[in-house]
Coordinates of C-alpha atoms in Angstrom, one line a residue:
M22 CA 110.5 102.9 117.2
S23 CA 111.8 99.4 118.0
D24 CA 114.9 98.0 116.2
Q25 CA 112.6 95.9 114.1
H26 CA 110.6 99.0 113.0
N27 CA 113.9 100.7 112.2
H28 CA 115.2 97.8 110.1
L29 CA 112.0 97.6 108.1
R30 CA 112.2 101.4 107.5
D31 CA 115.8 101.1 106.4
V32 CA 115.2 98.4 103.8
L33 CA 112.1 100.1 102.5
D34 CA 113.8 103.5 102.3
G35 CA 116.5 102.0 100.1
R36 CA 119.2 103.9 98.3
W37 CA 117.4 107.2 98.6
A38 CA 116.9 107.0 102.4
H39 CA 118.5 110.4 102.9
I40 CA 115.9 112.1 100.8
R41 CA 113.0 110.3 102.5
Q42 CA 114.3 111.3 105.9
A43 CA 114.9 114.9 104.8
V44 CA 111.3 115.2 103.8
R45 CA 110.2 113.6 107.1
D46 CA 112.3 116.1 109.0
R47 CA 111.5 119.2 107.0
L48 CA 107.7 119.0 106.3
G49 CA 105.6 119.4 109.4
A50 CA 101.9 120.1 110.2
D51 CA 101.7 123.3 108.1
F52 CA 102.1 121.2 104.9
V53 CA 99.4 118.5 105.6
T54 CA 96.0 118.2 104.0
V55 CA 93.3 120.5 105.4
H56 CA 89.9 118.7 105.7
G57 CA 86.8 120.4 104.4
E58 CA 88.5 123.1 102.2
T59 CA 86.7 124.6 99.3
G60 CA 88.4 124.4 95.9
P61 CA 89.6 128.1 96.0
E62 CA 90.9 127.7 99.5
A63 CA 92.8 124.5 98.6
R64 CA 94.3 126.2 95.5
D65 CA 95.4 129.2 97.4
R66 CA 97.0 127.1 100.1
I67 CA 98.8 124.8 97.7
S68 CA 100.0 127.8 95.6
T69 CA 101.6 129.2 98.7
L70 CA 103.1 125.9 99.9
I71 CA 104.7 125.0 96.6
R72 CA 107.1 127.9 97.1
K73 CA 107.9 126.9 100.7
I74 CA 109.0 123.3 100.0
P75 CA 112.6 123.3 101.4
G76 CA 115.3 123.1 98.7
D77 CA 117.1 120.2 100.5
A78 CA 113.9 118.0 100.3
G79 CA 115.0 116.7 96.9
I80 CA 112.1 117.8 94.8
A81 CA 114.3 119.6 92.3
D82 CA 117.1 117.1 92.4
A83 CA 116.6 116.1 88.7
F84 CA 117.9 119.4 87.4
P85 CA 121.5 119.8 86.3
V86 CA 123.9 120.7 89.1
E87 CA 125.0 123.9 87.4
Y88 CA 121.5 125.3 87.5
G89 CA 120.7 124.4 91.1
G90 CA 119.8 120.7 91.0
N91 CA 121.7 117.5 91.9
G92 CA 121.5 115.7 88.5
D93 CA 119.5 112.9 90.3
P94 CA 116.1 112.2 88.5
A95 CA 115.4 109.2 90.7
G96 CA 116.0 111.4 93.8
S97 CA 113.3 113.9 92.7
A98 CA 110.9 111.0 92.1
V99 CA 111.5 109.8 95.6
A100 CA 110.9 113.3 97.0
A101 CA 107.6 113.5 95.1
E102 CA 106.6 110.1 96.5
M103 CA 107.2 111.4 100.0
L104 CA 105.2 114.5 99.3
A105 CA 102.3 112.2 98.4
H106 CA 102.2 111.1 102.1
V107 CA 101.7 114.7 103.1
D108 CA 99.2 116.1 100.6
L109 CA 98.4 114.7 97.2
S110 CA 97.5 118.0 95.7
L111 CA 100.9 119.3 96.8
M112 CA 102.6 116.3 95.2
V113 CA 100.8 116.8 91.9
K114 CA 101.4 120.5 91.8
A115 CA 105.1 119.9 92.4
G116 CA 105.1 117.1 89.8
V117 CA 103.6 119.4 87.2
Q118 CA 106.1 122.2 88.0
W119 CA 109.4 120.3 88.4
G120 CA 108.6 116.9 86.9
L121 CA 106.5 117.6 83.8
F122 CA 107.1 121.3 82.9
G123 CA 110.7 121.5 84.1
G124 CA 111.5 117.9 83.2
A125 CA 110.3 118.5 79.6
V126 CA 112.6 121.5 79.3
V127 CA 115.6 119.4 80.5
A128 CA 114.7 116.4 78.4
L129 CA 113.7 118.0 75.2
G130 CA 115.5 121.4 75.3
T131 CA 119.1 122.5 74.9
E132 CA 121.6 124.7 76.8
R133 CA 120.0 127.9 75.6
H134 CA 116.6 126.8 77.1
Y135 CA 118.4 125.8 80.3
E136 CA 120.1 129.1 80.6
A137 CA 116.9 131.1 79.9
Y138 CA 114.5 129.2 82.2
L139 CA 115.8 126.5 84.5
R140 CA 116.8 128.7 87.5
D141 CA 113.3 130.4 87.5
I142 CA 111.6 127.0 87.2
I143 CA 113.5 125.6 90.1
S144 CA 112.7 128.6 92.3
A145 CA 109.0 128.5 91.2
D146 CA 109.4 132.1 90.0
L147 CA 108.3 130.8 86.6
M148 CA 105.3 128.5 87.1
G149 CA 104.5 126.4 84.1
C150 CA 102.3 123.8 82.5
F151 CA 102.7 120.6 80.5
A152 CA 100.2 121.0 77.7
M153 CA 100.0 117.6 76.0
T154 CA 96.6 116.1 76.5
E155 CA 93.8 117.3 74.2
T156 CA 90.0 117.0 74.7
G157 CA 89.9 114.5 71.9
H158 CA 93.3 112.9 72.3
G159 CA 94.7 111.7 75.6
S160 CA 96.7 108.5 75.4
D161 CA 97.0 108.7 71.6
V162 CA 99.6 111.5 71.7
Q163 CA 100.8 110.8 68.2
Q164 CA 97.4 112.0 66.8
L165 CA 97.3 115.4 68.5
R166 CA 95.5 118.0 66.4
T167 CA 97.1 121.2 67.6
S168 CA 99.4 122.5 64.8
C169 CA 102.5 124.6 64.8
V170 CA 103.4 125.8 61.3
Y171 CA 106.8 127.4 60.5
D172 CA 107.0 130.6 58.3
P173 CA 110.6 131.2 57.1
A174 CA 109.7 134.8 56.1
T175 CA 109.1 135.8 59.8
Q176 CA 111.2 132.9 61.3
T177 CA 108.3 132.2 63.6
F178 CA 105.8 129.4 64.2
D179 CA 102.0 129.8 64.0
L180 CA 100.5 127.8 66.9
H181 CA 96.8 127.0 66.4
T182 CA 93.9 125.0 67.9
P183 CA 91.9 124.0 64.8
H184 CA 88.7 122.9 66.7
E185 CA 87.4 122.3 70.2
A186 CA 88.5 118.6 70.3
A187 CA 92.1 119.9 69.9
R188 CA 91.9 122.1 73.0
K189 CA 94.5 121.4 75.6
D190 CA 92.5 119.9 78.5
Y191 CA 93.0 118.9 82.2
I192 CA 96.3 120.8 82.2
G193 CA 97.7 121.3 85.7
N194 CA 98.6 124.9 86.6
A195 CA 96.7 126.2 83.6
A196 CA 93.6 127.6 85.4
K197 CA 95.4 129.9 87.8
D198 CA 99.2 129.9 88.3
G199 CA 100.9 128.9 85.0
R200 CA 102.7 131.6 83.1
M201 CA 104.3 129.5 80.5
A202 CA 103.5 126.1 78.9
V203 CA 105.4 123.4 77.2
V204 CA 103.0 122.8 74.3
F205 CA 103.0 119.6 72.2
A206 CA 101.8 120.1 68.7
Q207 CA 102.2 118.8 65.1
L208 CA 105.3 120.5 63.6
I209 CA 104.7 121.5 60.0
T210 CA 107.5 123.1 57.9
G211 CA 107.8 123.5 54.1
G212 CA 104.3 122.0 53.8
E213 CA 105.5 118.7 55.4
R214 CA 104.3 117.2 58.8
R215 CA 107.2 116.2 61.0
G216 CA 105.3 114.8 63.9
V217 CA 104.7 115.9 67.5
H218 CA 107.2 118.3 69.0
A219 CA 107.2 120.7 71.9
W220 CA 107.5 124.5 72.3
M221 CA 107.9 126.9 75.2
V222 CA 104.9 129.2 74.9
P223 CA 104.0 132.1 77.3
I224 CA 100.3 131.9 78.3
R225 CA 100.0 134.7 80.9
D226 CA 101.7 138.1 81.3
E227 CA 103.2 139.3 84.5
N228 CA 99.7 140.5 85.6
G229 CA 98.2 137.1 85.2
D230 CA 96.2 138.0 82.1
P231 CA 96.1 135.7 79.1
M232 CA 98.6 136.4 76.3
P233 CA 97.2 137.6 72.9
G234 CA 95.6 134.7 71.1
V235 CA 95.6 132.5 74.2
T236 CA 92.2 131.5 75.7
L237 CA 92.4 130.0 79.3
G238 CA 89.6 128.3 81.2
D239 CA 89.0 126.2 84.3
A240 CA 88.5 122.5 83.9
G241 CA 85.8 122.7 86.5
A242 CA 85.0 120.9 89.7
K243 CA 86.8 117.5 90.2
A244 CA 86.3 114.5 92.5
G245 CA 89.6 115.2 94.2
L246 CA 93.0 117.1 94.0
L247 CA 91.2 120.3 94.8
G248 CA 94.5 122.2 95.3
V249 CA 95.5 121.6 91.7
D250 CA 94.3 124.3 89.2
N251 CA 93.5 122.1 86.2
G252 CA 92.6 124.2 83.2
R253 CA 92.1 124.4 79.4
I254 CA 94.1 126.2 76.8
S255 CA 93.3 127.1 73.2
F256 CA 95.5 129.0 70.7
D257 CA 94.2 131.3 68.0
H258 CA 97.2 131.6 65.6
V259 CA 99.7 132.5 68.3
T260 CA 103.1 133.6 67.1
V261 CA 106.0 131.6 68.6
P262 CA 109.6 132.5 67.9
R263 CA 111.7 129.8 66.3
D264 CA 114.1 129.5 69.3
M265 CA 111.2 128.5 71.5
L266 CA 111.1 125.1 69.9
L267 CA 112.5 122.5 72.3
D268 CA 114.8 121.1 69.6
R269 CA 117.0 118.4 71.1
Y270 CA 115.5 115.8 68.8
G271 CA 114.3 118.0 65.9
Q272 CA 115.7 121.3 64.6
V273 CA 114.2 123.8 62.2
A274 CA 116.7 126.1 60.4
A275 CA 115.9 129.7 59.6
D276 CA 114.9 128.7 56.0
G277 CA 112.6 126.0 57.3
T278 CA 114.8 123.0 56.7
Y279 CA 114.1 120.2 59.2
T280 CA 116.8 118.0 60.7
S281 CA 116.9 115.4 63.4
P282 CA 119.5 113.0 64.9
I283 CA 116.8 110.3 64.6
E284 CA 115.6 109.9 61.1
N285 CA 112.6 107.6 61.6
D286 CA 109.6 109.7 62.6
T287 CA 108.0 107.0 64.8
R288 CA 111.3 106.2 66.6
R289 CA 111.9 109.9 67.2
F290 CA 108.4 110.3 68.7
F291 CA 108.9 107.4 71.1
T292 CA 112.3 108.6 72.0
M293 CA 110.9 112.0 72.9
L294 CA 108.2 110.4 75.1
G295 CA 110.7 108.1 76.6
T296 CA 112.7 110.9 78.1
L297 CA 109.6 111.8 80.2
V298 CA 109.4 108.4 81.8
R299 CA 110.0 109.9 85.3
G300 CA 106.4 111.0 85.4
R301 CA 105.1 107.5 85.4
V302 CA 107.7 106.4 87.9
T303 CA 106.5 109.2 90.2
V304 CA 102.8 108.5 89.8
G305 CA 103.2 104.8 90.7
G306 CA 105.3 105.6 93.7
A307 CA 102.9 108.4 94.9
S308 CA 99.9 106.0 94.6
S309 CA 101.7 103.5 96.8
S310 CA 102.4 106.3 99.4
A311 CA 98.7 107.0 99.5
T312 CA 98.1 103.2 99.9
K313 CA 100.5 103.1 102.8
N314 CA 98.7 105.9 104.5
A315 CA 95.4 104.2 104.2
L316 CA 96.8 100.9 105.5
A317 CA 98.5 102.6 108.4
I318 CA 95.1 104.2 109.4
A319 CA 93.1 101.0 108.9
V320 CA 95.5 98.7 110.7
R321 CA 96.0 101.0 113.7
Y322 CA 92.3 101.6 114.0
G323 CA 91.7 97.8 113.8
D324 CA 94.0 97.3 116.7
V325 CA 91.9 99.5 119.0
R326 CA 88.3 99.4 117.6
R327 CA 86.3 96.5 119.2
Q328 CA 83.1 94.8 117.9
F329 CA 81.2 91.9 119.6
S330 CA 82.5 89.7 122.4
R331 CA 83.6 86.1 122.6
P332 CA 81.1 83.8 124.4
G333 CA 81.8 84.0 128.1
A334 CA 84.3 86.8 127.8
P335 CA 83.5 90.4 129.0
D336 CA 85.7 92.2 126.4
E337 CA 84.8 92.9 122.8
V338 CA 87.1 91.6 120.1
V339 CA 89.4 94.0 118.3
L340 CA 88.8 94.1 114.6
N341 CA 92.2 92.9 113.6
D342 CA 91.6 89.6 115.4
Y343 CA 88.9 88.6 113.0
L344 CA 90.0 86.4 110.1
A345 CA 87.7 88.3 107.7
H346 CA 89.4 91.6 108.7
Q347 CA 92.9 90.0 108.3
R348 CA 91.8 88.7 104.8
K349 CA 91.1 92.3 103.9
L350 CA 94.2 94.0 105.3
L351 CA 97.1 91.6 105.3
P352 CA 97.2 90.5 101.6
A353 CA 96.9 94.2 100.7
L354 CA 99.7 95.0 103.1
A355 CA 101.9 92.2 101.6
T356 CA 101.3 93.5 98.1
T357 CA 102.2 97.1 99.2
Y358 CA 105.5 95.8 100.5
A359 CA 106.0 93.9 97.2
Y360 CA 105.4 97.1 95.2
A361 CA 107.7 99.1 97.5
F362 CA 110.6 96.8 96.6
A363 CA 109.6 96.8 92.9
Q364 CA 109.5 100.6 93.0
E365 CA 113.1 100.6 94.4
E366 CA 114.3 98.5 91.6
L367 CA 112.6 100.8 89.1
L368 CA 114.2 103.8 90.7
V369 CA 117.6 102.2 90.4
A370 CA 117.0 101.5 86.7
L371 CA 115.9 105.1 86.2
S372 CA 119.0 106.3 87.8
D373 CA 121.3 104.0 85.8
V374 CA 119.7 104.9 82.5
Q375 CA 119.3 108.7 83.0
T376 CA 122.5 109.4 84.9
G377 CA 124.8 106.7 83.7
G378 CA 125.4 108.2 80.3
T379 CA 124.1 105.0 78.6
T380 CA 122.8 105.1 75.0
D381 CA 121.6 101.5 75.2
E382 CA 118.2 101.5 73.6
L383 CA 117.3 98.1 75.0
R384 CA 117.8 99.4 78.6
Q385 CA 115.8 102.5 77.8
R386 CA 112.9 100.5 76.4
E387 CA 113.0 98.1 79.4
L388 CA 112.8 101.1 81.7
E389 CA 109.8 102.5 79.9
S390 CA 108.0 99.1 79.9
R391 CA 108.7 98.5 83.6
A392 CA 107.6 102.1 84.5
A393 CA 104.4 101.7 82.5
G394 CA 103.5 98.3 84.0
L395 CA 104.3 99.2 87.6
K396 CA 102.4 102.5 87.3
A397 CA 99.3 100.5 86.2
A398 CA 99.8 97.9 88.9
Q399 CA 100.4 100.3 91.8
T400 CA 97.5 102.7 90.9
W401 CA 95.0 99.9 90.5
H402 CA 96.2 98.5 93.8
A403 CA 95.7 101.9 95.4
T404 CA 92.2 102.2 94.1
R405 CA 91.2 98.8 95.5
T406 CA 93.1 99.1 98.8
I407 CA 92.0 102.6 99.8
Q408 CA 88.4 101.6 99.2
M409 CA 88.9 98.4 101.3
C410 CA 90.5 100.4 104.1
R411 CA 87.6 102.8 104.1
E412 CA 85.2 99.9 104.5
A413 CA 87.4 98.3 107.2
C414 CA 87.0 101.5 109.2
G415 CA 83.2 101.4 108.9
G416 CA 81.3 104.7 109.1
A417 CA 84.3 106.5 110.7
G418 CA 86.2 105.8 107.5
Y419 CA 83.6 107.9 105.6
L420 CA 84.4 111.0 107.5
A421 CA 86.7 113.5 105.8
E422 CA 88.5 114.2 109.1
N423 CA 89.8 110.6 108.9
R424 CA 91.6 111.1 105.6
L425 CA 90.4 108.0 103.8
P426 CA 87.8 109.8 101.6
G427 CA 90.4 112.3 100.5
L428 CA 92.9 109.6 99.7
K429 CA 90.3 107.8 97.6
A430 CA 89.2 110.9 95.7
D431 CA 92.7 112.2 95.1
T432 CA 94.2 108.9 93.8
D433 CA 91.2 107.9 91.6
V434 CA 92.5 109.8 88.6
F435 CA 96.0 108.2 88.9
T436 CA 94.7 105.2 86.9
T437 CA 94.2 107.3 83.9
F438 CA 96.8 110.1 84.0
E439 CA 100.4 109.8 82.9
G440 CA 98.9 107.1 80.6
D441 CA 95.6 105.1 80.8
N442 CA 96.4 101.9 82.6
T443 CA 95.0 99.6 79.9
V444 CA 97.0 101.4 77.3
L445 CA 100.1 101.1 79.4
L446 CA 99.7 97.4 79.8
Q447 CA 99.5 97.2 76.0
L448 CA 102.8 99.0 75.9
V449 CA 104.3 96.4 78.3
A450 CA 103.0 93.5 76.2
K451 CA 104.2 95.1 73.0
G452 CA 107.7 95.3 74.5
L453 CA 107.6 91.6 75.4
L454 CA 106.2 90.6 72.0
T455 CA 108.7 92.6 69.9
G456 CA 111.7 92.0 72.1
Y457 CA 112.3 95.8 72.1
R458 CA 113.1 95.8 68.4
D459 CA 113.7 99.0 66.5
A460 CA 110.3 99.2 64.8
F461 CA 107.6 100.7 67.0
G462 CA 104.1 101.4 65.8
S463 CA 101.4 103.6 67.4
L464 CA 99.3 102.1 70.2
D465 CA 96.1 102.4 68.2
G466 CA 96.1 98.9 66.6
W467 CA 99.8 98.5 67.3
G468 CA 101.1 99.5 63.9
R469 CA 103.0 96.9 61.9
A470 CA 101.0 93.9 63.2
T471 CA 102.3 91.5 60.6
F472 CA 105.9 92.3 61.5
V473 CA 105.3 91.7 65.1
A474 CA 103.4 88.5 64.6
E475 CA 106.1 87.0 62.3
Q476 CA 109.2 88.3 64.0
V477 CA 108.5 87.9 67.7
R478 CA 111.5 86.5 69.5
E479 CA 111.5 83.2 71.4
M480 CA 110.6 83.8 75.1
V481 CA 113.7 84.3 77.2
L482 CA 112.9 85.6 80.6
E483 CA 115.2 88.4 81.7
R484 CA 115.4 88.3 85.5
T485 CA 115.4 91.7 87.1
A486 CA 116.9 91.4 90.5
A487 CA 118.8 89.0 92.8
R488 CA 119.5 86.9 89.6
S489 CA 121.9 84.4 91.1
V490 CA 119.6 83.8 94.2
I491 CA 116.5 83.4 92.0
Q492 CA 118.3 81.0 89.7
R493 CA 119.5 78.9 92.6
L494 CA 116.0 78.8 94.2
I495 CA 114.3 77.8 91.0
G496 CA 117.0 75.2 90.2
A497 CA 116.4 73.5 93.5
V498 CA 112.7 72.8 92.7
P499 CA 112.3 69.0 92.0
G500 CA 110.5 67.7 89.0
R501 CA 107.5 66.5 91.1
E502 CA 106.3 69.8 92.4
D503 CA 103.5 68.3 94.6
D504 CA 106.3 67.2 96.9
V505 CA 107.3 70.8 97.5
A506 CA 105.6 73.1 100.1
V507 CA 103.7 76.0 98.6
T508 CA 105.8 78.3 100.7
D509 CA 108.9 77.1 98.9
R510 CA 110.3 80.3 97.3
G511 CA 111.7 78.4 94.3
W512 CA 108.3 76.9 93.5
Q513 CA 106.6 80.3 93.8
L514 CA 109.1 81.9 91.5
K515 CA 108.9 79.1 89.0
T516 CA 105.1 79.3 89.0
F517 CA 105.2 83.0 88.2
E518 CA 107.7 82.4 85.4
D519 CA 105.8 79.5 83.9
R520 CA 102.6 81.5 83.9
E521 CA 104.2 84.4 82.1
R522 CA 105.9 82.2 79.6
H523 CA 102.8 80.2 78.8
L524 CA 100.7 83.3 78.4
L525 CA 103.3 84.9 76.1
E526 CA 103.7 81.8 74.0
G527 CA 99.9 81.6 73.7
A528 CA 99.7 85.2 72.6
I529 CA 102.4 84.6 70.0
R530 CA 100.6 81.6 68.6
R531 CA 97.3 83.6 68.3
L532 CA 99.0 86.5 66.7
R533 CA 100.7 84.3 64.1
K534 CA 97.4 82.6 63.4
G535 CA 95.7 86.0 63.0
A536 CA 98.4 87.3 60.8
A537 CA 98.0 84.3 58.5
T538 CA 94.3 84.9 58.0
K539 CA 94.0 88.7 58.4
K540 CA 97.1 90.1 56.8
D541 CA 95.3 93.2 55.6
D542 CA 93.7 94.0 58.9
P543 CA 96.3 94.7 61.6
F544 CA 93.8 96.2 63.9
A545 CA 91.7 93.0 63.9
I546 CA 94.8 90.9 64.5
F547 CA 95.6 92.6 67.8
N548 CA 92.0 93.4 68.8
D549 CA 91.2 89.7 68.7
V550 CA 93.9 88.9 71.3
Q551 CA 93.8 92.1 73.3
D552 CA 92.5 90.3 76.4
H553 CA 95.3 87.8 76.1
V554 CA 98.1 90.3 75.8
L555 CA 96.9 92.3 78.7
R556 CA 97.0 89.2 80.9
T557 CA 100.5 88.6 79.7
A558 CA 101.6 92.0 80.7
A559 CA 100.0 91.7 84.1
A560 CA 101.7 88.4 84.7
H561 CA 105.0 89.9 83.7
I562 CA 104.6 92.7 86.3
D563 CA 103.6 90.1 88.9
R564 CA 106.8 88.2 88.2
V565 CA 109.2 91.1 88.3
T566 CA 107.5 92.3 91.5
L567 CA 108.1 89.0 93.2
E568 CA 111.7 89.0 92.1
A569 CA 112.1 92.5 93.5
F570 CA 110.7 91.3 96.8
V571 CA 113.3 88.4 96.9
A572 CA 116.0 91.0 96.3
G573 CA 114.7 93.2 99.1
I574 CA 114.8 90.3 101.6
E575 CA 118.4 89.6 100.6
R576 CA 119.5 93.1 101.5
A577 CA 117.4 93.4 104.7
D578 CA 118.8 93.2 108.2
P579 CA 118.8 89.6 109.5
S580 CA 116.4 90.5 112.3
V581 CA 113.6 91.2 109.9
K582 CA 114.4 88.6 107.1
D583 CA 112.1 86.0 108.5
L584 CA 109.2 88.4 108.9
L585 CA 109.7 89.7 105.4
S586 CA 109.9 86.2 104.1
R587 CA 106.4 85.4 105.5
V588 CA 105.1 88.6 104.0
C589 CA 106.6 87.6 100.7
D590 CA 104.9 84.2 101.0
L591 CA 101.6 86.0 101.5
Y592 CA 102.1 88.2 98.5
A593 CA 103.0 85.3 96.2
L594 CA 100.3 82.9 97.4
S595 CA 97.6 85.7 97.3
V596 CA 98.5 86.2 93.6
I597 CA 98.3 82.4 93.0
E598 CA 95.1 82.1 94.9
A599 CA 93.5 85.0 92.9
D600 CA 94.4 83.2 89.6
K601 CA 93.5 79.7 90.7
G602 CA 91.1 79.3 87.8
W603 CA 93.8 79.8 85.1
L604 CA 96.4 77.7 87.0
L605 CA 94.0 74.8 87.4
E606 CA 92.8 75.0 83.8
H607 CA 96.4 74.9 82.5
G608 CA 97.6 72.2 84.8
R609 CA 99.8 74.4 87.0
L610 CA 97.9 73.4 90.1
T611 CA 96.1 70.2 91.1
P612 CA 92.8 70.6 93.0
G613 CA 94.5 69.4 96.2
R614 CA 97.4 71.8 95.9
S615 CA 94.9 74.6 95.1
K616 CA 93.1 73.9 98.4
A617 CA 96.5 73.8 100.2
V618 CA 97.2 77.4 98.9
T619 CA 94.1 78.7 100.6
A620 CA 94.8 76.8 103.8
V621 CA 98.4 78.2 103.9
V622 CA 97.2 81.7 103.3
N623 CA 94.9 81.5 106.3
D624 CA 97.8 80.1 108.4
L625 CA 100.0 83.0 107.3
L626 CA 97.3 85.5 108.3
K627 CA 97.3 84.1 111.8
E628 CA 101.1 84.1 111.9
L629 CA 101.3 87.7 110.7
R630 CA 98.5 89.0 112.9
P631 CA 100.8 90.0 115.8
H632 CA 103.0 91.9 113.3
M633 CA 100.4 94.1 111.6
R634 CA 101.3 97.2 113.5
T635 CA 105.0 96.5 113.1
L636 CA 104.6 96.3 109.4
V637 CA 102.7 99.6 109.0
D638 CA 105.1 101.3 111.4
G639 CA 107.8 100.2 109.0
F640 CA 106.5 102.7 106.5
A641 CA 107.8 105.4 108.9
I642 CA 104.9 107.8 108.2
P643 CA 104.9 110.6 110.8
D644 CA 101.7 110.7 112.7
V645 CA 101.2 114.4 111.8
W646 CA 101.2 113.3 108.1
L647 CA 98.5 110.7 108.6
N648 CA 96.3 113.6 109.9
S649 CA 93.5 111.2 110.9
A650 CA 91.2 112.1 113.8
I651 CA 90.1 108.4 114.0
L652 CA 93.5 107.4 115.4
R653 CA 93.8 110.1 118.0
E654 CA 90.2 109.8 119.3
E655 CA 90.1 106.0 119.4
E656 CA 93.5 105.6 121.0
Q657 CA 92.5 108.2 123.6
R658 CA 89.2 106.4 124.3
Q659 CA 90.9 103.1 124.8
E660 CA 93.5 104.6 127.1
A661 CA 90.6 106.1 129.2
L662 CA 88.9 102.7 129.4
R663 CA 92.1 101.1 130.5
A664 CA 92.6 103.7 133.2
Q665 CA 89.0 103.1 134.5
A666 CA 89.7 99.4 134.7
T667 CA 92.8 99.9 136.8
P668 CA 92.1 99.8 140.6

């Protein structure tokens, strides 16, 4: 690698560079995706590999030090993000085992659960499931139908699936390997419902057979992630001992008395879910890893693949020299860099909240909101970009041996697991509208709509990174913005801020108007402005992403700051160009300035063309991980042609 490649790698690797490098060093060819596997073959391979992941690769870092971890939840999210470069089934399997199953025990359990289970979870001697989603209830977790009724006479719970729609579905590790599950169900004691809680429930015995009362099934063929054994679980009045309740936030005494450190049922529910925010952080980062793989393949292929010749010239033109090709790849590459910096800021926030001993509810809610929004943005970006990279590689991109079809199939589900993206953007918007107040309603209609409409705070933008730099840049923008170049960073930042503020203020006005006329119909109040609040949330994520990019440039080596600044320009102007309609309608752009944005984007594409390979090499993805025949074959062919041309 050149020094410039190294400096790009260093700034992208960020605070957890040691974990990223450890995974690069320790996971070789025996861990990468095998093209053309059957489902059973993939499951067997991943089941074997999950136990071979080196302990120093960081995947179990989130666990407490005394049980074999490092007490670093962000470090484990980084390790999972790196596994996604290697094999997405392996990443998801690891995420289920150590992120969801093990993470739920840490977040919702107490010392007795740690002592009983954590060492075996870390070693993968106890494989487990995270049984939350039901056939009839996915994102709407508060309305789960599985019940767990306490009987003080036996000091046990009766866990039951009342009907098929309450069956636990799409559960990773359930079809083959899982021996125990963290099961989410409605806790009922003394005839009173206490909301959703979680229990440790054995689902298979040591021989792999279902436990009494437990019915296990396979979720069936999937579009991707063949190595993950997704399954279904039903319970027919299964007896669960009282001490198997993960009771950090809700305790049931021997006589059935219920107590909790959080009195409000709704707040307790959201607090319990909030402790599991690392899953969304991991999915967003993993989708960006897959995106980086796809871009590395497409850009490198576009540097050697030739199509058509210039008039009067003997050689055909390489794909990356065409403006249309640059229009596909470079804005997506700039956005991927932007999300890499936003992900780093999110990881820092995760670390600060979960390891800093803070009890600040505001910071916790901000973390949850940011994780939800970035997960949605990164997974949608992955879906669009991987498809675009497939097309950019032509027919070769359709072959399994070239990795792109597998990346597309494996990441497609990311837009709907760990929270459906549309629902997650509503969560972001709700946080903005309520100012992270203490009253939280369910996401189906947003609960206390009148409260939200009447009590929303005035819009005060909280800057997320490089605050002093951003304030200085925005403060330097003159009143007459047409006199400022569209590449002026202060103008770009101000445009993103103004758009978010305008959208939020408009949503507030519409909510207040709806509350005045539809006080008895909170669903209608929010449903009528749902499109508006979703745009507000997306604009918020765009803004915090740009701010994170600015912060990333600030901490980069001077030798790459100018290059990163041009990439940042391309990201910001691509967002502005894509939203020209709204910006023109609302007077944020004049027609002349709108045309200037497109002209400057095209100029940036030409300027960045010589750096395309440098930028993807900055991702520092080992060639063996890319595992794409298209790169080996095309580069060998071009080398042979060059050799023939040499006298």
